[in-house]
Coordinates of C-alpha atoms in Angstrom, one line a residue:
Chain A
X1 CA 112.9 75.6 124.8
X2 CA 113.5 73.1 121.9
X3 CA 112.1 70.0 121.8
X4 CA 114.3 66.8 120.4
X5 CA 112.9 64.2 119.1
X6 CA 113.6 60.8 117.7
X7 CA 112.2 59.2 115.0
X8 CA 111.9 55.6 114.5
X9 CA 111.5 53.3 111.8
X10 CA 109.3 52.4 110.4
X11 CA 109.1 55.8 109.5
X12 CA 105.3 56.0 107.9
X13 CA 104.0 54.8 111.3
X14 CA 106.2 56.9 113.2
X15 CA 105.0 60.0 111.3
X16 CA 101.2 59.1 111.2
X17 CA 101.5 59.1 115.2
X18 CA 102.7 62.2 115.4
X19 CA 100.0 63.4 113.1
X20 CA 97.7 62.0 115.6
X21 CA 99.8 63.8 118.3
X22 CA 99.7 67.3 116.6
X23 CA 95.4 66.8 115.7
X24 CA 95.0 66.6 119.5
X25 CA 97.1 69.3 120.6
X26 CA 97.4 71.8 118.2
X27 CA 99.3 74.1 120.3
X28 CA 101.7 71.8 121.7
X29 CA 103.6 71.7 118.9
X30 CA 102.9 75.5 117.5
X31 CA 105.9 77.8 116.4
X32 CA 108.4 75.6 118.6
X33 CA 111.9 74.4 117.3
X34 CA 113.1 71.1 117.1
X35 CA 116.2 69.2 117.4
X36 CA 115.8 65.8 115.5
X37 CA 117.9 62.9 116.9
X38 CA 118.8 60.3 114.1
X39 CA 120.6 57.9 116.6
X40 CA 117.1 55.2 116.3
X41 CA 117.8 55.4 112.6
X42 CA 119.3 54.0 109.8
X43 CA 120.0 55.5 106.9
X44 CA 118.7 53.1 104.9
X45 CA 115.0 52.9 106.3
X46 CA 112.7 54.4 104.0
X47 CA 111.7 58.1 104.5
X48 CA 115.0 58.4 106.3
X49 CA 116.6 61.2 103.3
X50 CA 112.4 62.9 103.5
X51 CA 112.2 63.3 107.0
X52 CA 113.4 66.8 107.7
X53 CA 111.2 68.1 104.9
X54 CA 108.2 65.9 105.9
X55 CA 108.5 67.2 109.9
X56 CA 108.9 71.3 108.3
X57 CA 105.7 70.7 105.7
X58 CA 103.5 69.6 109.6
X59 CA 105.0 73.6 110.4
X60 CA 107.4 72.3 112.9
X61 CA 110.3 74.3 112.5
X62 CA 114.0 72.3 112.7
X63 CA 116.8 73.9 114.0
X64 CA 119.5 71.5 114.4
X65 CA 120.2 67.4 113.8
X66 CA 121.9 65.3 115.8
X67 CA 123.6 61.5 115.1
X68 CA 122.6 62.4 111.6
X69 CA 126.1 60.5 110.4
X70 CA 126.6 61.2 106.9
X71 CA 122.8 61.8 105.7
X72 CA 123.5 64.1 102.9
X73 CA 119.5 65.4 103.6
X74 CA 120.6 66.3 106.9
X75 CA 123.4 68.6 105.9
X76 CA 121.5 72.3 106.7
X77 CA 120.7 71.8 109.4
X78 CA 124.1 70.3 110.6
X79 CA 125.6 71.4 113.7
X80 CA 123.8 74.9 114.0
X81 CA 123.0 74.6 117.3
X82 CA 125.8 74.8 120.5
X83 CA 125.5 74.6 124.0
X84 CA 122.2 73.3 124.2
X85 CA 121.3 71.9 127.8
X86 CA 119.3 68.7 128.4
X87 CA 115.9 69.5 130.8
X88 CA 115.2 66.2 130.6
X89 CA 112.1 64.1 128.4
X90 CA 109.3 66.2 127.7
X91 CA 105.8 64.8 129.2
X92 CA 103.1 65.6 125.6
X93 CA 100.1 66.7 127.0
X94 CA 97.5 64.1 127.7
X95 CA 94.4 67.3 127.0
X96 CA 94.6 68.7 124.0
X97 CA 95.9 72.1 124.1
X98 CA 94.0 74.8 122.5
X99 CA 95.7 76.4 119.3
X100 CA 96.1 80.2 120.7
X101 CA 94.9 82.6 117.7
X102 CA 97.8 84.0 115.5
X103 CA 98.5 87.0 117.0
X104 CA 98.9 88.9 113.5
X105 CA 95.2 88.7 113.1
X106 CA 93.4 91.8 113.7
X107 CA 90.2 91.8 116.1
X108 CA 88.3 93.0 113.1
X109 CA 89.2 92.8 109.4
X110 CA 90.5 96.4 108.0
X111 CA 88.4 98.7 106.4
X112 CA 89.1 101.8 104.4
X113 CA 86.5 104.5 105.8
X114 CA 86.4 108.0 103.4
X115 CA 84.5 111.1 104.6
X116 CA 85.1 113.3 102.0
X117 CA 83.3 112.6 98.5
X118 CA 85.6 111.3 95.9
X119 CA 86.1 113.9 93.2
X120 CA 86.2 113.4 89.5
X121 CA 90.0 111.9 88.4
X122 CA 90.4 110.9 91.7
X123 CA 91.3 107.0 92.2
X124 CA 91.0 105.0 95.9
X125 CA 92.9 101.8 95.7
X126 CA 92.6 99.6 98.9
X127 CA 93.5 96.2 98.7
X128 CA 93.1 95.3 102.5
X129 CA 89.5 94.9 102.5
X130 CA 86.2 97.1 102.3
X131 CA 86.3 100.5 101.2
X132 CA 83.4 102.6 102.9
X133 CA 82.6 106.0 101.3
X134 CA 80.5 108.6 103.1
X135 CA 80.2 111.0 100.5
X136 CA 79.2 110.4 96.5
X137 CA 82.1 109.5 94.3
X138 CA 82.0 111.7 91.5
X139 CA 81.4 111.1 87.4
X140 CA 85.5 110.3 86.5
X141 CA 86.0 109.4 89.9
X142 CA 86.5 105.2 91.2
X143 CA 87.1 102.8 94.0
X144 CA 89.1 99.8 93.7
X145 CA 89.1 97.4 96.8
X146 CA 90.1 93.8 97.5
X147 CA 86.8 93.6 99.4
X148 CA 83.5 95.1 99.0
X149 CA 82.4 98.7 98.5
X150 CA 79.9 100.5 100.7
X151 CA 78.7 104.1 99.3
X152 CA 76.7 106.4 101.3
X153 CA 75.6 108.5 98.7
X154 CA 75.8 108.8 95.0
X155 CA 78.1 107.0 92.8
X156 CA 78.1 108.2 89.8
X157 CA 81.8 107.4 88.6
X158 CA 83.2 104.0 88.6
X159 CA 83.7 100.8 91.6
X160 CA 85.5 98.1 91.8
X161 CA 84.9 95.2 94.0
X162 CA 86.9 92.0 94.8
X163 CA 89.8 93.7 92.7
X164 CA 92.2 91.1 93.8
X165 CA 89.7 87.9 93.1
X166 CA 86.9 88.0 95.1
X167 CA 83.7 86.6 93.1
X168 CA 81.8 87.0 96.7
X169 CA 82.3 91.5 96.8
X170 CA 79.7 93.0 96.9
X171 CA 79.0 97.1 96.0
X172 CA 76.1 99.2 97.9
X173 CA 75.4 102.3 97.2
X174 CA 72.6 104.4 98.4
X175 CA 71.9 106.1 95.0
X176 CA 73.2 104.2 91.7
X177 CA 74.0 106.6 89.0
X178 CA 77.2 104.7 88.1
X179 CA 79.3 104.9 85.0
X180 CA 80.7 101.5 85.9
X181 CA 80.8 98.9 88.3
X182 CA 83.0 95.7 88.8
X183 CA 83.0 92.3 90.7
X184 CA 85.9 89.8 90.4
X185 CA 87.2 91.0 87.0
X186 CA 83.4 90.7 85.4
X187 CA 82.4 94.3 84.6
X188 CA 79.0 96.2 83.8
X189 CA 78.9 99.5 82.0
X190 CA 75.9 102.3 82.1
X191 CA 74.9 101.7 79.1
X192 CA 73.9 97.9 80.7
X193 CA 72.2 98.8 83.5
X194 CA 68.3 98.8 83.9
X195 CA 67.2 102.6 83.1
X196 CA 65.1 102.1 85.9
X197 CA 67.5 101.2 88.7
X198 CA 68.7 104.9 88.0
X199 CA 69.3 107.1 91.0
X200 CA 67.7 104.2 92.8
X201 CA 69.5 102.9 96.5
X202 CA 71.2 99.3 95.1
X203 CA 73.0 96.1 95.5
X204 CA 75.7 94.6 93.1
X205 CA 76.8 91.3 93.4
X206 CA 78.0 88.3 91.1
X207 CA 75.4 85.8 90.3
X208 CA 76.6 83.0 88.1
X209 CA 79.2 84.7 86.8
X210 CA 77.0 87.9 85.5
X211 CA 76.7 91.3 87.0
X212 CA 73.6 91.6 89.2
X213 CA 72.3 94.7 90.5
X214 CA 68.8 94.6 92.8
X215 CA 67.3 97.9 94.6
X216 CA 68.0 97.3 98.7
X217 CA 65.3 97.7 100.5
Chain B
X1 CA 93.7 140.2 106.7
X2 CA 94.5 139.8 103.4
X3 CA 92.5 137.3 101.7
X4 CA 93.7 135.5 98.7
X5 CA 91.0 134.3 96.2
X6 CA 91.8 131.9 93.2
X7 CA 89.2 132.5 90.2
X8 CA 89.6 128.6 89.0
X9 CA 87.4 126.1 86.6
X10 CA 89.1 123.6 85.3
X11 CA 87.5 124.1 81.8
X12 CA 88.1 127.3 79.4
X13 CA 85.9 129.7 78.1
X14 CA 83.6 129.3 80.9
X15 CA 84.8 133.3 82.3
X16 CA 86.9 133.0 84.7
X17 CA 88.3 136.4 83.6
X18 CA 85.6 137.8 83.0
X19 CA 84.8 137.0 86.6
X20 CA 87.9 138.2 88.0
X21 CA 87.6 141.5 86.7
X22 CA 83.9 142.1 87.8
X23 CA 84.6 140.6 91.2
X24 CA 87.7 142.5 91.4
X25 CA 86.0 145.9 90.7
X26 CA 82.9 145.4 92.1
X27 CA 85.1 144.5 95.5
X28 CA 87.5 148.0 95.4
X29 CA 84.0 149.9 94.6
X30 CA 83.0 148.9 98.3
X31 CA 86.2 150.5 99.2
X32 CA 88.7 147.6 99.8
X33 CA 92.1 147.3 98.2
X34 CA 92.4 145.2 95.8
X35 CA 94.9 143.2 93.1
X36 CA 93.9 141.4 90.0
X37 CA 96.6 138.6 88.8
X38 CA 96.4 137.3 86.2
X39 CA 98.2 133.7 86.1
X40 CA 97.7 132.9 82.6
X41 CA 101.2 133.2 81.4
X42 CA 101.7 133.0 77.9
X43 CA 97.7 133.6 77.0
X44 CA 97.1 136.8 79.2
X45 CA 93.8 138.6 79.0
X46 CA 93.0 140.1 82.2
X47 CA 95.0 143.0 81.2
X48 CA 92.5 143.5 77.7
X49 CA 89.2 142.6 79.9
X50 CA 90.5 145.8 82.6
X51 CA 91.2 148.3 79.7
X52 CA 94.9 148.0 80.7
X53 CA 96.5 146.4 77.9
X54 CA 98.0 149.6 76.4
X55 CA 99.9 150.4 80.0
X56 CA 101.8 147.0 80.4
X57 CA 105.6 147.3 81.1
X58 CA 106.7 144.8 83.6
X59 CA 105.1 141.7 84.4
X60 CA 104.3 138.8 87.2
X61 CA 107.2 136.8 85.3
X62 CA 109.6 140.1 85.7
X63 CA 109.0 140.0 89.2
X64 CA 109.1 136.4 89.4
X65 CA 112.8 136.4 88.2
X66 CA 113.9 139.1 90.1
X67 CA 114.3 141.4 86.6
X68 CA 111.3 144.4 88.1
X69 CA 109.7 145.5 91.6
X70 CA 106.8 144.5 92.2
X71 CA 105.7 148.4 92.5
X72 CA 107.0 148.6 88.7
X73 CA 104.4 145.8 87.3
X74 CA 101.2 147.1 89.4
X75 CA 99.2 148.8 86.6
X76 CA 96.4 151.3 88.8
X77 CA 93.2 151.3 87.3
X78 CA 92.2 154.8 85.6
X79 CA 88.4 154.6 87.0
X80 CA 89.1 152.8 90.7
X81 CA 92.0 153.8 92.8
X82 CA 92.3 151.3 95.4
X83 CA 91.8 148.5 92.3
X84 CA 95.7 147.3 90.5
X85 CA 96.3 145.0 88.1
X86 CA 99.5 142.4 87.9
X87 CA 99.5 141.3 84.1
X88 CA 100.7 138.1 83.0
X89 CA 103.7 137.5 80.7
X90 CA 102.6 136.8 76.7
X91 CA 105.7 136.0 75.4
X92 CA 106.8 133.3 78.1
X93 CA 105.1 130.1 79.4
X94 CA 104.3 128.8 82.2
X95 CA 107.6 126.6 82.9
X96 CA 109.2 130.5 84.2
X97 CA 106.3 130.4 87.1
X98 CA 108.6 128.8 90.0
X99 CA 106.8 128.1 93.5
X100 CA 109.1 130.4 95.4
X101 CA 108.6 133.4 93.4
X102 CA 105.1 132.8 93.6
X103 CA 105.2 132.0 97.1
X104 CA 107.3 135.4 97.8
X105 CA 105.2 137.4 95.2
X106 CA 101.8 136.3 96.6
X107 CA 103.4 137.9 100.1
X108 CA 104.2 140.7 99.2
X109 CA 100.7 141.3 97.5
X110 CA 98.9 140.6 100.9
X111 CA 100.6 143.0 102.7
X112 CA 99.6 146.0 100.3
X113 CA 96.0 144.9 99.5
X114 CA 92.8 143.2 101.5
X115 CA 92.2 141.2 98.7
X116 CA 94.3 139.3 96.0
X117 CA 92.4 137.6 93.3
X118 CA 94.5 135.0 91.4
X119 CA 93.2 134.8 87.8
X120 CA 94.2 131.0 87.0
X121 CA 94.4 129.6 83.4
X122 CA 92.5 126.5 82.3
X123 CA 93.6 123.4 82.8
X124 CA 95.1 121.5 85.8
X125 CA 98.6 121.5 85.3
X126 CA 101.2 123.9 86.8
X127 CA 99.8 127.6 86.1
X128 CA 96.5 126.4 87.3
X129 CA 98.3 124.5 90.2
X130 CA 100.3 127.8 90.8
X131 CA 97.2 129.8 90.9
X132 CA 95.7 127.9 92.9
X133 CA 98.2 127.2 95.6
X134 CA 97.8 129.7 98.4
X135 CA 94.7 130.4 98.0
X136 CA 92.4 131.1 101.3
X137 CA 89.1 130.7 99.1
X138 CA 88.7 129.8 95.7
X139 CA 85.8 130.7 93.3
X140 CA 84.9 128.0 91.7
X141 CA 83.3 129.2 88.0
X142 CA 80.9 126.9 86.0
X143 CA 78.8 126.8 83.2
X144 CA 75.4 125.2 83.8
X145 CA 76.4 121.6 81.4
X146 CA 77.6 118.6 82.5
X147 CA 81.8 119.1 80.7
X148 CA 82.3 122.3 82.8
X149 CA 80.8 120.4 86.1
X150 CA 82.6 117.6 85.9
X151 CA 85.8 119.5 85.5
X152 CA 84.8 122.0 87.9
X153 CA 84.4 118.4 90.2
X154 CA 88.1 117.8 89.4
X155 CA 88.9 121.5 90.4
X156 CA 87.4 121.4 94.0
X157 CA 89.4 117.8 94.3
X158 CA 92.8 119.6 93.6
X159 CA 92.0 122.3 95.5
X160 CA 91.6 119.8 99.0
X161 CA 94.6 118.1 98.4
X162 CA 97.5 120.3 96.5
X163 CA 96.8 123.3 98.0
X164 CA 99.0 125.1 100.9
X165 CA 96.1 124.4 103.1
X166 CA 95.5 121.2 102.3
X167 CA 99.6 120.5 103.0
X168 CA 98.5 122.3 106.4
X169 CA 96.1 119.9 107.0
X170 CA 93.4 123.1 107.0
X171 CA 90.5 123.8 104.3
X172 CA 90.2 125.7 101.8
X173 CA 87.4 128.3 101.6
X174 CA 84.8 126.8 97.9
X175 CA 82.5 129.0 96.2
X176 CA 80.4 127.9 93.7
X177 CA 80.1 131.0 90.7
X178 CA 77.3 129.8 88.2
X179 CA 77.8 132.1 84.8
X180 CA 76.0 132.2 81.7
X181 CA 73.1 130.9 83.3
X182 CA 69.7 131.1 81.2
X183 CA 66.4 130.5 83.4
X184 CA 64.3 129.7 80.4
X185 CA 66.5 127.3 78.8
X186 CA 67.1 125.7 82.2
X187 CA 63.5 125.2 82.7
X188 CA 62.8 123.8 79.5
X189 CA 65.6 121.0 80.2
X190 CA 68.3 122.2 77.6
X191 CA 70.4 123.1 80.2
X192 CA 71.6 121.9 84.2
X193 CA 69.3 123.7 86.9
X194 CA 70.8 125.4 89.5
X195 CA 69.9 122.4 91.9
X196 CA 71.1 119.7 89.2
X197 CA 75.0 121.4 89.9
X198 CA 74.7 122.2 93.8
X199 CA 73.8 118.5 93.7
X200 CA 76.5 117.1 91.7
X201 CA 79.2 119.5 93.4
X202 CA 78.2 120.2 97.0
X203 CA 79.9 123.0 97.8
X204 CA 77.7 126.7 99.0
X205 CA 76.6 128.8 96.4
X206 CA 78.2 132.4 95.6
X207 CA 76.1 133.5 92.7
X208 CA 74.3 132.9 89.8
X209 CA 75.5 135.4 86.9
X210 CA 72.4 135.5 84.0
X211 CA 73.8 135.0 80.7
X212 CA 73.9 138.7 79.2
X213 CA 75.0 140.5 76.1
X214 CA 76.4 143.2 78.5
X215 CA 79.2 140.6 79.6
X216 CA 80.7 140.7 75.6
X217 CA 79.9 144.5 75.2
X218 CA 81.9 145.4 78.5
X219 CA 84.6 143.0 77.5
X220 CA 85.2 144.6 74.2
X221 CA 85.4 148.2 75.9
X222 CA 87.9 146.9 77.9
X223 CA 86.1 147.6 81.1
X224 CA 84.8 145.4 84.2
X225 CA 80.8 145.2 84.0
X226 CA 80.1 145.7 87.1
X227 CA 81.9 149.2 85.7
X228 CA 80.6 149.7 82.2
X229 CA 76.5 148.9 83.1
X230 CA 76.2 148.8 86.7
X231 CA 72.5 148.3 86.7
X232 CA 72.3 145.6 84.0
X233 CA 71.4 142.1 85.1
X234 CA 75.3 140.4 85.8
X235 CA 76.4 143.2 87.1
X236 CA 73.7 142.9 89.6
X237 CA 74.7 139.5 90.5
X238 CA 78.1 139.9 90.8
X239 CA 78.1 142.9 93.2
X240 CA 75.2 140.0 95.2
X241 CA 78.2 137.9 95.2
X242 CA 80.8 140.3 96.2
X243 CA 78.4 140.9 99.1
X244 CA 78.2 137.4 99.9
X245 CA 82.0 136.4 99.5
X246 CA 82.6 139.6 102.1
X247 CA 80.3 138.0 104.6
X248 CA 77.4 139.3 104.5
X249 CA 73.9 137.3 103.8
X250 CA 72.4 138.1 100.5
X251 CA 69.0 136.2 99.4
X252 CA 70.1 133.9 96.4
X253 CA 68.1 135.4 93.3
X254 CA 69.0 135.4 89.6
X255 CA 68.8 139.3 88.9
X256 CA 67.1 139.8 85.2
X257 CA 67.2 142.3 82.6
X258 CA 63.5 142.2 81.7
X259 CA 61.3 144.8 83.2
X260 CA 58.7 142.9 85.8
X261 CA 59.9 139.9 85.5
X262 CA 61.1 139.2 89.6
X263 CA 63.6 136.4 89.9
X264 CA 63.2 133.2 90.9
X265 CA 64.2 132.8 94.3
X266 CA 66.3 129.9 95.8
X267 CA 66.1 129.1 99.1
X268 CA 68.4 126.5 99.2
X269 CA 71.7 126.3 100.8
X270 CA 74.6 123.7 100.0
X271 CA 76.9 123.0 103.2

């Protein structure tokens, strides 16, 4: 079902209402296509040749005009739709209506899980999240992931956290022997790292701006 | 069953043929039938560490491209009946190893022997690749410093994912082979311990092979050592490891050549 609606001047008012409208009931309004009616218009009130793009920038989603006259703005969406059937006025919703969850969001964000150790000249790219590793990652070996990384043994070759921007990645590992490690673009080499948090079970994270690693535990 | 066994590294120099020839003998002594190949096309070796250089006619490449039997190119040792060499080509390269003919030689060998042992050339590009690919178990050899085990690292990588098996979704067999090993320098820290490499590469142990002067002097004869000095120190541990890689438990000890002097023993075991 599309909805049609008709704006009225003044138009500033008109749309700061609906803004209202939308705040209270989110889902009313969510994914559904609209017809806009021009016939309270003229095309001469101010915000008349915005409108369209104002109403598709609140995520409604226009589909067809109608009295639109000779509003060159209105010329897309001209005539597009046929054979649509009046159900009569739509009552808005006096409760506000719940915004239902996007239903391209996973119940749990994705994680790359390895089993197998990573093996020198190896290379694990993941750029959908945390990369969990159950094995070591080997000296010429790395991880790259948009998220954090998560090793369950040695790493002695190289990981790379927040690979896509992420200055809040972090990297675990449960025995730090790493030839280098990454957070958000700022990187740390071997010869950096405290001689003392060798072999040790760590945590890497970005602390104003710098490479910080602290044992865990 | 025929079992196919690539001798593989990564690195060169660290005796992989060396190791395919004492493996290879030391196996068709305890009877089974076996074939050395040597995949090292354009470098051959195998054919000068078995003595066998001066009986080379035909070669894997020959029987690659269809130009000699496979019967023609199987040089039979002169000591060990049941043990055959396939020699490599010198005066090709590796480019004239195709899959399929390695594919079609590789079956044909496993229907004539219990054991084929792939002799693969340093390197991981298309000989070693070749070598390597249908493989039930590889033998992985490695010095005791830290260039061989990282390559060696590489190695066992390639072998889990190019491999026949690994296309099949099955694993491959990985045996750790630790040569020129030398206890005393390895205790005094000038070289990887035993543990230092299980730890870095995780796979089970086949053997530790003592560094020896026997290992040269066998090589310049021409003959396997587990052949040419039975009872010296690596030929010890190799027929320990032939023991091992035919099933059977063998205590993990690093056999010496000095008198009195009992190995160290290693009770450890690396899944």
């Amino acid at each position: 079902m599309a909805f049609v609606i008709g704006p009225e001047a003044p138009l500033p008012l008109w749309l700061s209402a609906l803004d209202a409208q939308m705040q209270r009931s989110p889902g009313f309004f969510e994914a559904r296509p609209v017809i806009v009616d021009f016939a309270a218009l003229n095309p001469n009130d101010p915000g008349t040749d915005t409108l369209i793009a104002a109403l598709e920038s609140r995520g409604l989603s226009v589909i067809d005009v109608e009295n639109a006259g000779d509003l060159p703005s209105a010329d897309p969406w001209r005539r597009r739709l046929v054979g649509g059937r009046d159900t009569g006025v739509a009552k808005l919703p006096a409760e506000a209506v719940a915004a239902p969850k996007p239903a391209d969001e996973p119940s749990s964000p994705p994680s790359l899980i390895l089993d197998d150790p990573i093996r020198s000249g190896q290379s694990v790219l993941f750029l959908k999240g945390d990369v969990v590793a159950n094995g070591f990652v080997s000296s010429g070996a790395e991880i790259l992931a948009s998220g954090s990384i998560h090793i369950y043994g040695a790493l002695r070759g190289r990981a790379i956290a927040g690979a896509l921007g992420d200055a809040h990645a972090r990297i675990f590992c449960q025995k730090f022997e790493a030839e280098l490690v990454s957070i958000d673009g700022y990187y740390s080499t071997a010869d950096d790292f405290d001689p003392a948090l060798r072999g040790r079970a760590v945590q890497i994270r970005l602390l104003n701006d710098a490479i910080s690693i602290t044992p865990l535990g | 069953m025929a079992k196919v066994v690539v001798v593989t590294s990564g690195k060169g120099g660290v005796g992989k043929t060396t190791s395919t020839a004492a493996l290879g003998a030391a196996l068709a002594q305890s009877g089974e039938r076996v074939v050395v190949v040597d995949f090292d096309v354009g470098l051959r070796n195998l054919d000068l560490i078995m003595g066998a250089e001066r009986r080379v006619v035909f070669d894997l490449i020959n029987v690659i491209q269809g130009d000699a039997k496979l019967t023609q190119a199987l040089i039979r040792d002169k000591r060990l009946e049941n043990l055959m060499l396939l020699p490599a080509s010198q005066t090709r390269d590796k480019d004239a190893l195709t899959g399929e003919g390695v594919a079609r030689v590789i079956a044909e060998l496993r229907e004539s022997f219990d054991w084929v042992l792939c002799d693969s050339p340093a390197g991981i590009e298309r000989g070693a690749l070749l070598a390597m690919h249908h493989a039930d178990i590889a033998v992985v050899v490695t010095n005791p410093e830290v260039s061989s085990v990282r390559d060696s690292d590489r190695i066992i990588g390639m072998l889990d994912s190019t491999t026949e098996r690994a296309e099949r979704g099955e694993r491959i067999e990985k045996h750790l082979l630790l040569t020129r090993y030398d206890p005393a320098r390895a205790q005094r820290g000038d070289m990887l311990s035993v543990e230092d490499v299980l730890e870095i590469l995780s796979i089970p142990l086949l053997g530790i092979i003592p560094e020896s002067q026997e290992v040269l002097r066998a090589s310049n004869v021409g003959s396997p050592v587990t052949l040419n000095a039975p009872v010296s120190a690596p030929a010890r541990a190799y027929s320990d490891a032939v023991r091992r890689l035919r099933g059977e438990i063998v205590e993990m000890t690093i056999p010496s050549d000095k008198i009195g002097l009992v190995a160290r023993l290693f009770g450890r075991r690396v899944a």
